[in-house]
Short mmCIF file of C-alpha atoms and ligand atoms in Angstrom, two decimals:
data_model
loop_
_atom_site.label_atom_id
_atom_site.label_comp_id
_atom_site.label_asym_id
_atom_site.label_seq_id
_atom_site.Cartn_x
_atom_site.Cartn_y
_atom_site.Cartn_z
CA MET L 1 -6.06 -12.39 17.98
CA ARG L 2 -7.88 -13.33 21.17
CA ALA L 3 -7.45 -9.77 22.15
CA TYR L 4 -9.60 -9.29 18.54
CA ILE L 5 -11.89 -11.63 18.99
CA GLY L 6 -12.50 -9.83 23.48
CA LEU L 7 -12.28 -6.48 21.53
CA ILE L 8 -15.14 -8.15 18.56
CA VAL L 9 -17.40 -9.72 20.90
CA TRP L 10 -17.28 -6.14 23.66
CA LEU L 11 -18.41 -4.41 20.32
CA VAL L 12 -21.78 -6.14 19.97
CA THR L 13 -23.22 -6.84 23.82
CA MET L 14 -22.54 -3.72 23.27
CA CYS L 15 -24.79 -2.75 20.47
CA LEU L 16 -26.70 -5.39 22.46
CA CYS L 17 -27.47 -3.60 25.04
CA ALA L 18 -28.09 -0.07 23.90
CA GLN L 19 -30.34 -1.86 21.47
CA GLN L 20 -32.52 -3.71 24.77
CA ASN L 21 -31.61 -0.67 27.56
CA VAL L 22 -29.79 -3.05 30.23
CA ASP L 23 -27.51 -2.01 32.32
CA TYR L 24 -24.23 -2.49 32.52
CA ASP L 25 -23.04 0.64 35.50
CA GLU L 26 -22.66 -0.72 39.49
CA SER L 27 -23.50 2.16 40.83
CA LYS L 28 -26.92 2.54 39.73
CA VAL L 29 -28.04 -1.30 41.08
CA SER L 30 -30.62 0.31 43.37
CA ALA L 31 -31.10 -1.15 46.80
CA TYR L 32 -33.19 -5.08 47.14
CA LEU L 33 -33.72 -7.16 49.46
CA LEU L 34 -33.27 -10.44 48.99
CA PRO L 35 -36.39 -13.04 49.95
CA TYR L 36 -36.04 -15.25 52.47
CA LEU L 37 -34.12 -18.28 52.57
CA LEU L 38 -34.52 -19.63 56.13
CA LYS L 39 -37.86 -18.56 56.75
CA SER L 40 -40.54 -20.42 55.71
CA ASP L 41 -44.06 -19.62 54.12
CA ASN L 42 -46.02 -18.78 56.92
CA GLY L 43 -43.20 -17.56 58.03
CA GLU L 44 -41.90 -20.35 60.36
CA LYS L 45 -38.01 -20.05 61.16
CA ILE L 46 -35.95 -22.57 59.66
CA THR L 47 -33.60 -23.93 62.58
CA GLY L 48 -32.49 -26.97 61.78
CA THR L 49 -31.72 -29.14 58.57
CA ASP L 50 -34.46 -31.38 58.81
CA GLN L 51 -37.35 -28.43 58.83
CA TRP L 52 -35.43 -27.27 56.14
CA GLU L 53 -35.42 -31.01 54.32
CA LYS L 54 -39.03 -31.06 55.08
CA LYS L 55 -40.88 -27.72 54.89
CA ARG L 56 -39.27 -25.37 53.05
CA ARG L 57 -37.11 -26.39 51.15
CA PRO L 58 -40.14 -28.07 48.65
CA GLU L 59 -41.89 -24.69 49.90
CA LEU L 60 -39.02 -23.30 47.91
CA LEU L 61 -38.97 -25.77 45.24
CA GLU L 62 -42.37 -25.68 43.97
CA LEU L 63 -42.37 -21.63 43.79
CA PHE L 64 -39.24 -21.94 41.58
CA ALA L 65 -40.88 -24.98 38.84
CA SER L 66 -44.17 -22.98 38.87
CA GLN L 67 -43.04 -19.01 38.62
CA VAL L 68 -39.90 -19.89 37.15
CA TYR L 69 -38.80 -23.05 34.80
CA GLY L 70 -42.27 -24.52 34.74
CA HIS L 71 -43.70 -28.26 37.00
CA THR L 72 -41.56 -31.50 35.92
CA PRO L 73 -43.78 -34.23 34.72
CA ALA L 74 -44.69 -36.91 37.22
CA GLY L 75 -44.93 -38.91 34.38
CA ASN L 76 -42.57 -40.70 32.45
CA ILE L 77 -41.58 -41.88 28.88
CA ASN L 78 -40.16 -45.06 28.26
CA VAL L 79 -36.58 -44.76 27.56
CA THR L 80 -33.85 -47.33 25.72
CA TYR L 81 -30.62 -47.28 25.01
CA GLU L 82 -28.32 -48.57 21.83
CA ILE L 83 -24.48 -48.89 22.50
CA LEU L 84 -24.02 -47.72 18.91
CA THR L 85 -20.06 -47.99 18.58
CA GLU L 86 -17.82 -48.80 21.67
CA GLU L 87 -13.49 -48.23 21.21
CA PRO L 88 -11.26 -49.81 23.70
CA SER L 89 -8.12 -47.59 22.22
CA ALA L 90 -10.13 -43.99 21.57
CA MET L 91 -7.98 -41.07 22.27
CA LYS L 92 -4.24 -42.43 21.74
CA GLY L 93 -5.20 -45.52 23.97
CA LYS L 94 -5.84 -43.92 26.61
CA ALA L 95 -9.67 -43.73 26.67
CA THR L 96 -12.42 -46.19 25.80
CA SER L 97 -15.33 -44.60 23.81
CA LYS L 98 -18.36 -45.16 23.65
CA GLN L 99 -21.52 -44.00 21.48
CA VAL L 100 -24.83 -44.69 23.04
CA LYS L 101 -27.66 -43.71 21.29
CA PHE L 102 -31.21 -42.56 23.62
CA VAL L 103 -34.62 -43.69 21.94
CA PHE L 104 -37.43 -41.45 24.10
CA SER L 105 -41.12 -42.77 22.99
CA ASN L 106 -44.16 -43.10 24.61
CA GLY L 107 -44.88 -45.89 22.25
CA LYS L 108 -46.88 -43.86 19.64
CA LYS L 109 -44.10 -41.04 18.60
CA SER L 110 -40.79 -41.45 19.60
CA THR L 111 -37.12 -38.45 19.52
CA GLU L 112 -34.02 -39.75 19.81
CA ALA L 113 -30.23 -38.70 21.47
CA ILE L 114 -26.87 -40.02 21.25
CA LEU L 115 -24.59 -39.86 24.32
CA LEU L 116 -20.58 -39.91 23.72
CA MET L 117 -18.47 -41.32 26.69
CA TYR L 118 -14.74 -41.37 26.83
CA ILE L 119 -13.66 -43.06 30.00
CA PRO L 120 -10.10 -43.64 30.99
CA ASN L 121 -8.38 -46.93 31.14
CA GLN L 122 -6.70 -46.03 34.01
CA PRO L 123 -6.72 -45.60 36.55
CA ALA L 124 -8.82 -49.69 36.53
CA GLY L 125 -12.26 -49.96 38.71
CA LYS L 126 -15.28 -47.14 38.95
CA VAL L 127 -14.14 -43.94 38.08
CA PRO L 128 -16.09 -40.30 38.71
CA VAL L 129 -18.02 -38.99 35.83
CA PHE L 130 -18.71 -35.03 34.59
CA VAL L 131 -21.84 -34.66 32.99
CA GLY L 132 -22.80 -31.77 30.56
CA TYR L 133 -24.44 -30.88 27.26
CA ASN L 134 -23.01 -29.56 24.19
CA PHE L 135 -23.93 -27.18 21.50
CA LYS L 136 -22.56 -28.11 18.42
CA GLY L 137 -23.44 -32.01 18.32
CA ASN L 138 -20.90 -34.73 19.48
CA HIS L 139 -19.16 -33.99 16.16
CA SER L 140 -18.26 -30.26 17.69
CA THR L 141 -16.62 -31.60 20.71
CA THR L 142 -13.24 -33.64 19.66
CA LEU L 143 -11.48 -33.92 15.62
CA ASP L 144 -11.95 -37.54 16.50
CA THR L 145 -13.90 -38.53 13.32
CA THR L 146 -15.83 -41.81 14.28
CA VAL L 147 -17.72 -39.30 16.58
CA LEU L 148 -21.21 -39.90 15.03
CA TYR L 149 -22.95 -36.40 14.26
CA SER L 150 -26.28 -35.92 16.86
CA PRO L 151 -29.48 -36.99 15.18
CA VAL L 152 -30.64 -33.44 15.51
CA PHE L 153 -28.18 -31.99 12.83
CA HIS L 154 -30.88 -32.14 9.89
CA LEU L 155 -33.46 -29.79 11.93
CA VAL L 156 -31.41 -27.30 12.60
CA LYS L 157 -28.97 -26.98 10.67
CA GLU L 158 -29.86 -24.29 8.71
CA PRO L 159 -28.31 -19.91 8.56
CA GLY L 160 -26.73 -19.65 11.75
CA TYR L 161 -25.57 -23.17 12.52
CA SER L 162 -23.28 -23.66 9.44
CA ASP L 163 -20.28 -23.72 11.88
CA TRP L 164 -21.61 -26.93 12.74
CA GLU L 165 -18.45 -27.88 11.92
CA ARG L 166 -16.09 -31.05 13.59
CA GLY L 167 -13.73 -29.69 15.98
CA ILE L 168 -14.96 -26.89 16.35
CA GLN L 169 -15.61 -26.60 20.13
CA THR L 170 -13.09 -28.61 21.42
CA SER L 171 -11.86 -25.70 23.39
CA ARG L 172 -14.79 -26.23 25.20
CA TRP L 173 -13.84 -29.30 26.13
CA SER L 174 -11.12 -30.03 27.96
CA TYR L 175 -11.78 -34.68 27.78
CA ASP L 176 -7.09 -35.37 27.24
CA LYS L 177 -7.44 -33.36 30.97
CA ILE L 178 -10.55 -35.04 32.19
CA ILE L 179 -9.31 -38.24 31.02
CA ASP L 180 -5.76 -37.52 31.99
CA ARG L 181 -7.27 -36.75 35.58
CA GLY L 182 -9.07 -39.86 36.16
CA TYR L 183 -12.68 -38.65 35.21
CA ALA L 184 -15.21 -40.00 32.25
CA VAL L 185 -16.86 -37.14 30.54
CA ALA L 186 -20.26 -38.40 29.17
CA THR L 187 -22.26 -35.67 26.97
CA MET L 188 -25.48 -35.13 24.63
CA CYS L 189 -25.96 -32.16 22.46
CA TYR L 190 -28.97 -30.09 23.95
CA HIS L 191 -30.41 -29.57 20.97
CA ASP L 192 -31.78 -33.51 21.12
CA ILE L 193 -34.05 -33.23 23.91
CA PHE L 194 -34.99 -30.11 23.22
CA PRO L 195 -34.22 -28.30 19.87
CA ASP L 196 -33.61 -24.11 20.81
CA ASN L 197 -36.23 -22.91 19.14
CA PRO L 198 -39.50 -22.63 19.65
CA GLU L 199 -40.62 -23.83 16.78
CA LEU L 200 -39.19 -26.60 17.14
CA ARG L 201 -40.87 -27.73 20.35
CA ASP L 202 -42.90 -30.72 18.67
CA HIS L 203 -39.62 -32.47 18.19
CA SER L 204 -38.28 -32.21 21.83
CA ILE L 205 -39.50 -35.14 24.59
CA VAL L 206 -41.52 -32.53 25.87
CA SER L 207 -44.24 -33.25 22.67
CA LEU L 208 -43.69 -37.27 24.03
CA PHE L 209 -45.56 -36.02 27.31
CA PRO L 210 -49.51 -37.57 27.62
CA ASP L 211 -50.23 -33.70 28.61
CA TYR L 212 -48.95 -32.12 25.63
CA ASP L 213 -51.19 -29.77 23.65
CA PRO L 214 -49.62 -28.04 20.46
CA GLU L 215 -52.24 -25.06 20.21
CA ILE L 216 -51.38 -24.80 24.11
CA ILE L 217 -48.48 -23.60 26.89
CA ASP L 218 -49.99 -23.68 30.23
CA PRO L 219 -48.41 -21.45 32.48
CA ASP L 220 -47.14 -23.68 34.65
CA GLU L 221 -46.03 -26.15 32.36
CA TRP L 222 -42.44 -26.80 30.95
CA GLN L 223 -40.93 -25.29 28.51
CA ALA L 224 -36.40 -25.84 26.96
CA ILE L 225 -34.33 -25.56 29.99
CA GLY L 226 -37.46 -27.71 32.54
CA ALA L 227 -36.30 -30.42 29.26
CA TRP L 228 -33.03 -30.33 29.32
CA ALA L 229 -32.60 -30.89 32.81
CA TRP L 230 -34.78 -33.93 32.38
CA GLY L 231 -32.85 -34.92 29.80
CA SER L 232 -29.91 -34.63 32.25
CA SER L 233 -31.70 -36.73 35.02
CA ARG L 234 -31.98 -39.73 32.34
CA ILE L 235 -28.25 -39.64 31.33
CA VAL L 236 -26.98 -40.63 35.28
CA ASP L 237 -29.71 -42.90 34.97
CA PHE L 238 -27.93 -44.50 31.57
CA LEU L 239 -24.60 -44.08 33.81
CA GLU L 240 -25.74 -45.89 37.11
CA THR L 241 -25.96 -49.04 34.59
CA GLN L 242 -22.38 -48.86 33.61
CA GLU L 243 -20.47 -50.90 35.94
CA ARG L 244 -16.66 -48.24 35.17
CA ILE L 245 -19.01 -45.44 36.16
CA ASP L 246 -18.99 -45.03 40.63
CA SER L 247 -22.82 -43.58 40.08
CA ASN L 248 -22.01 -41.85 43.67
CA LYS L 249 -19.92 -39.57 42.13
CA ILE L 250 -21.53 -37.64 39.42
CA ALA L 251 -21.29 -34.04 38.41
CA ILE L 252 -22.91 -31.64 36.20
CA MET L 253 -21.32 -28.91 34.29
CA GLY L 254 -23.70 -26.11 32.44
CA HIS L 255 -22.56 -23.72 30.26
CA SER L 256 -24.89 -20.72 29.89
CA ARG L 257 -27.81 -21.72 29.02
CA GLN L 258 -27.16 -25.06 30.15
CA GLY L 259 -25.16 -23.66 33.21
CA LYS L 260 -29.61 -22.34 33.62
CA ALA L 261 -29.98 -26.08 33.06
CA ALA L 262 -27.93 -27.42 35.32
CA LEU L 263 -28.99 -25.82 38.62
CA TRP L 264 -32.21 -26.53 38.21
CA ALA L 265 -31.57 -30.50 37.64
CA GLY L 266 -29.01 -30.14 40.27
CA ALA L 267 -31.78 -28.80 42.59
CA GLN L 268 -33.61 -31.37 41.53
CA ASP L 269 -31.97 -34.71 41.76
CA GLU L 270 -30.04 -34.81 44.19
CA ARG L 271 -28.05 -37.64 41.67
CA PHE L 272 -25.65 -34.76 40.94
CA ARG L 273 -23.16 -34.72 43.75
CA ILE L 274 -21.26 -31.78 42.15
CA VAL L 275 -23.11 -28.64 40.21
CA ILE L 276 -21.05 -26.52 37.87
CA SER L 277 -22.33 -23.64 36.88
CA ASN L 278 -20.41 -21.34 34.46
CA ASP L 279 -21.21 -18.48 32.99
CA SER L 280 -25.06 -18.97 33.60
CA GLY L 281 -26.02 -15.54 34.07
CA CYS L 282 -30.24 -14.66 34.03
CA GLY L 283 -31.88 -17.66 34.52
CA GLY L 284 -28.87 -19.35 36.49
CA ALA L 285 -26.93 -17.73 38.95
CA ALA L 286 -26.79 -14.25 38.83
CA LEU L 287 -29.57 -12.62 41.41
CA PHE L 288 -32.31 -11.20 39.58
CA ARG L 289 -33.08 -8.62 42.03
CA ARG L 290 -29.91 -7.25 40.96
CA LYS L 291 -31.58 -5.75 36.85
CA PHE L 292 -26.97 -6.20 36.04
CA GLY L 293 -26.60 -6.90 32.10
CA GLU L 294 -29.23 -9.30 30.57
CA THR L 295 -32.75 -8.84 32.90
CA ILE L 296 -36.17 -11.23 33.61
CA GLU L 297 -37.76 -9.20 30.44
CA VAL L 298 -34.77 -9.32 27.88
CA ILE L 299 -34.72 -13.43 28.16
CA ASN L 300 -38.37 -13.44 28.43
CA LYS L 301 -38.29 -12.13 25.02
CA ASN L 302 -35.42 -13.05 23.25
CA PHE L 303 -35.90 -16.87 24.73
CA PRO L 304 -39.47 -17.55 24.81
CA HIS L 305 -39.38 -20.84 25.09
CA TRP L 306 -36.91 -21.47 27.82
CA PHE L 307 -38.91 -20.78 30.59
CA CYS L 308 -42.77 -21.36 31.32
CA LYS L 309 -45.06 -18.54 31.34
CA ASN L 310 -45.87 -16.92 34.53
CA PHE L 311 -42.22 -16.32 34.33
CA ARG L 312 -42.96 -12.89 31.98
CA GLN L 313 -45.52 -11.52 35.30
CA TYR L 314 -41.83 -10.66 36.41
CA ASN L 315 -40.34 -8.71 33.08
CA ASN L 316 -39.63 -5.94 34.61
CA ARG L 317 -41.32 -6.77 38.22
CA GLU L 318 -38.37 -8.57 39.54
CA GLU L 319 -39.35 -7.56 43.15
CA ALA L 320 -42.38 -9.61 43.35
CA LEU L 321 -40.76 -12.17 41.50
CA PRO L 322 -41.09 -14.85 45.46
CA ILE L 323 -37.70 -16.32 45.11
CA ASP L 324 -34.28 -15.11 44.06
CA GLN L 325 -31.13 -17.29 42.76
CA HIS L 326 -29.29 -17.79 45.18
CA GLN L 327 -32.45 -20.49 46.77
CA LEU L 328 -32.15 -21.91 43.90
CA ILE L 329 -28.46 -22.92 45.11
CA ALA L 330 -29.12 -23.28 48.84
CA LEU L 331 -31.84 -25.98 47.26
CA ILE L 332 -28.17 -28.35 46.14
CA ALA L 333 -26.77 -28.10 49.27
CA PRO L 334 -25.50 -29.96 51.14
CA ARG L 335 -24.65 -30.85 47.73
CA LYS L 336 -21.52 -29.32 46.05
CA VAL L 337 -21.76 -26.21 44.15
CA TYR L 338 -19.24 -24.11 41.87
CA VAL L 339 -20.81 -21.04 39.69
CA ALA L 340 -18.06 -19.79 37.52
CA SER L 341 -18.04 -16.35 36.25
CA ALA L 342 -15.84 -14.84 33.16
CA GLU L 343 -14.62 -10.67 33.78
CA GLU L 344 -16.02 -9.17 30.48
CA ASP L 345 -19.07 -11.25 30.43
CA LEU L 346 -21.57 -8.52 32.08
CA TRP L 347 -23.84 -9.86 30.44
CA ALA L 348 -24.13 -12.98 32.28
CA ASP L 349 -23.63 -10.38 35.09
CA PRO L 350 -20.31 -11.77 37.61
CA ARG L 351 -21.28 -10.23 40.49
CA GLY L 352 -24.64 -10.98 40.71
CA GLU L 353 -23.58 -14.98 39.86
CA PHE L 354 -20.91 -15.02 42.56
CA LEU L 355 -23.63 -13.05 45.43
CA SER L 356 -26.03 -15.82 45.05
CA ALA L 357 -23.11 -18.24 45.84
CA TYR L 358 -22.28 -16.28 48.31
CA HIS L 359 -26.15 -15.75 50.32
CA ALA L 360 -26.75 -19.38 49.82
CA GLY L 361 -24.43 -19.97 52.72
CA PRO L 362 -27.37 -19.64 55.46
CA VAL L 363 -29.03 -23.16 53.99
CA TYR L 364 -25.04 -25.19 53.61
CA HIS L 365 -24.31 -23.73 57.37
CA LEU L 366 -27.56 -25.80 58.53
CA TYR L 367 -25.35 -28.67 57.79
CA GLY L 368 -21.76 -27.19 59.21
CA LEU L 369 -20.73 -27.27 55.71
CA LYS L 370 -17.85 -24.33 54.61
CA THR L 371 -19.38 -21.46 51.57
CA ILE L 372 -18.14 -18.43 50.88
CA ASP L 373 -17.11 -16.28 54.10
CA SER L 374 -17.30 -12.51 52.20
CA ASP L 375 -19.48 -10.74 50.24
CA LYS L 376 -16.13 -8.93 48.24
CA MET L 377 -15.28 -10.82 44.73
CA PRO L 378 -12.09 -12.46 44.90
CA GLU L 379 -9.65 -11.34 42.02
CA LEU L 380 -9.53 -12.38 39.12
CA HIS L 381 -8.13 -16.91 39.29
CA LYS L 382 -8.15 -16.68 42.60
CA PRO L 383 -10.70 -19.67 42.73
CA ILE L 384 -12.83 -19.87 46.15
CA MET L 385 -13.11 -24.30 47.20
CA GLY L 386 -14.79 -24.50 50.41
CA ASP L 387 -18.22 -27.09 49.71
CA ILE L 388 -19.26 -22.88 47.94
CA GLY L 389 -16.90 -22.92 44.91
CA TYR L 390 -16.15 -19.69 43.36
CA HIS L 391 -13.88 -18.44 40.83
CA ILE L 392 -14.02 -15.19 37.98
CA ARG L 393 -11.14 -15.42 34.97
CA ALA L 394 -10.15 -12.93 32.89
CA GLY L 395 -12.10 -13.12 29.31
CA VAL L 396 -15.36 -13.85 27.32
CA HIS L 397 -18.40 -15.69 28.05
CA ASP L 398 -16.86 -19.33 27.14
CA VAL L 399 -15.76 -22.24 29.11
CA THR L 400 -12.16 -22.78 29.01
CA GLU L 401 -8.97 -24.70 29.72
CA TYR L 402 -8.11 -23.03 32.64
CA ASP L 403 -12.09 -22.84 34.11
CA TRP L 404 -12.28 -27.17 32.96
CA GLU L 405 -8.64 -27.33 35.64
CA ARG L 406 -10.65 -25.58 38.50
CA TYR L 407 -13.95 -28.35 37.83
CA LEU L 408 -11.08 -31.17 38.12
CA ASP L 409 -9.29 -29.66 41.10
CA PHE L 410 -13.00 -28.77 42.98
CA ALA L 411 -13.86 -32.67 42.13
CA ASP L 412 -10.84 -33.86 42.92
CA VAL L 413 -11.37 -32.20 46.85
CA HIS L 414 -14.96 -33.76 46.85
CA PHE L 415 -14.60 -36.47 45.39
CA ASP L 416 -11.52 -37.33 47.04
CA ASN L 417 -9.67 -38.45 42.97
C1 LIG E 501 -27.38 -15.11 25.37
C2 LIG E 501 -28.39 -15.33 26.66
C3 LIG E 501 -27.71 -15.52 27.13
C4 LIG E 501 -27.24 -17.41 28.12
C5 LIG E 501 -26.68 -16.89 26.48
C6 LIG E 501 -26.33 -18.42 26.05
O1 LIG E 501 -28.15 -15.36 23.94
O2 LIG E 501 -29.43 -13.98 26.64
O3 LIG E 501 -28.66 -15.59 28.93
O4 LIG E 501 -27.99 -18.15 28.09
O5 LIG E 501 -27.36 -16.79 25.82
O6 LIG E 501 -26.40 -19.89 26.63
O7 LIG E 501 -24.41 -18.65 25.68
#
């Protein structure tokens, strides 16, 4: 059955590639020069962590904001939390579940989201937590019938969303494993923050900010990925109020488009101590300059509401982009980062994902941390577990139990759990 699904996915991907003129041939990847990590825009060499943090890091953050993801507005909006349910004997008694309604408001208009949490009952006391968005509603991540449908469900439940059934994505959420290993998990449907459709921008949190104009999008204005990243920081704000959560041990895990948003969130918000990008591909961990699989032009065409408008200048002009994704990963240092790929997920360019994790190394070296020591990709299922982690597993674009097991192993090491 799995092989059959794999074949269908492969066929669909091949058709997509043929249509969109993308490359899956490693021998056609032309030589490229990556932008400097440890040299600032005025040519100054960066040799220490102080210089990195005060000079180069802010420069790079600004470039990612102005050229790729858009600026996150400085002003905030009001967020309130309402505990909707609390069940101390969820998951056959081994966890406490909580559902919390977030109301985002600017005084005139508001939007809502629901956070679902499972917290292990053992050990008692504070526990580390994984934060991550789900794609098809909290109810899709579990068969637990008390889990509510997302507020945004009525909006996006259109053709194409007909598979939003309860439990449809349980395989992507290894709740039992997470709880058994002493971690909490907090998830929200990403559509609640910015429904993944350019026409629904008015229903996103972006529309609550003072400078929002429904008719005009400025060249460096944030769009969906920026909003999703912002939303995960609001989840952290809430977690910081929770007695059972160890707010020094917060990991973010994002898959695919959410892997992109997780890296951007991790670059901006230092409260994420571990940042995990699962099959994040173009605009995530993959190096743009390889132009392998999905490219800037293709992603901007298919998802015009993900990146800022300035990013479109680099359609077919990857060399002109002043940054590349190894620098995004480096912005997470000295916090821990883990990049994962799937062998058949060529659209996301597994080698490009690996190489950006590898090329982020020099910044981690400044901190004396353990990086990936070779640009040769590891074999399948041979994870690298330094301060930068990486694995490639067999199979297609997905989040599997294997992936979660590695993230738990990585968190065990770095959170000393
Ligand atoms: C694809 C997109 C990728 C990736 C993926 C996903 O259609 O081209 O960049 O984000 O969706 O999020 O599943």
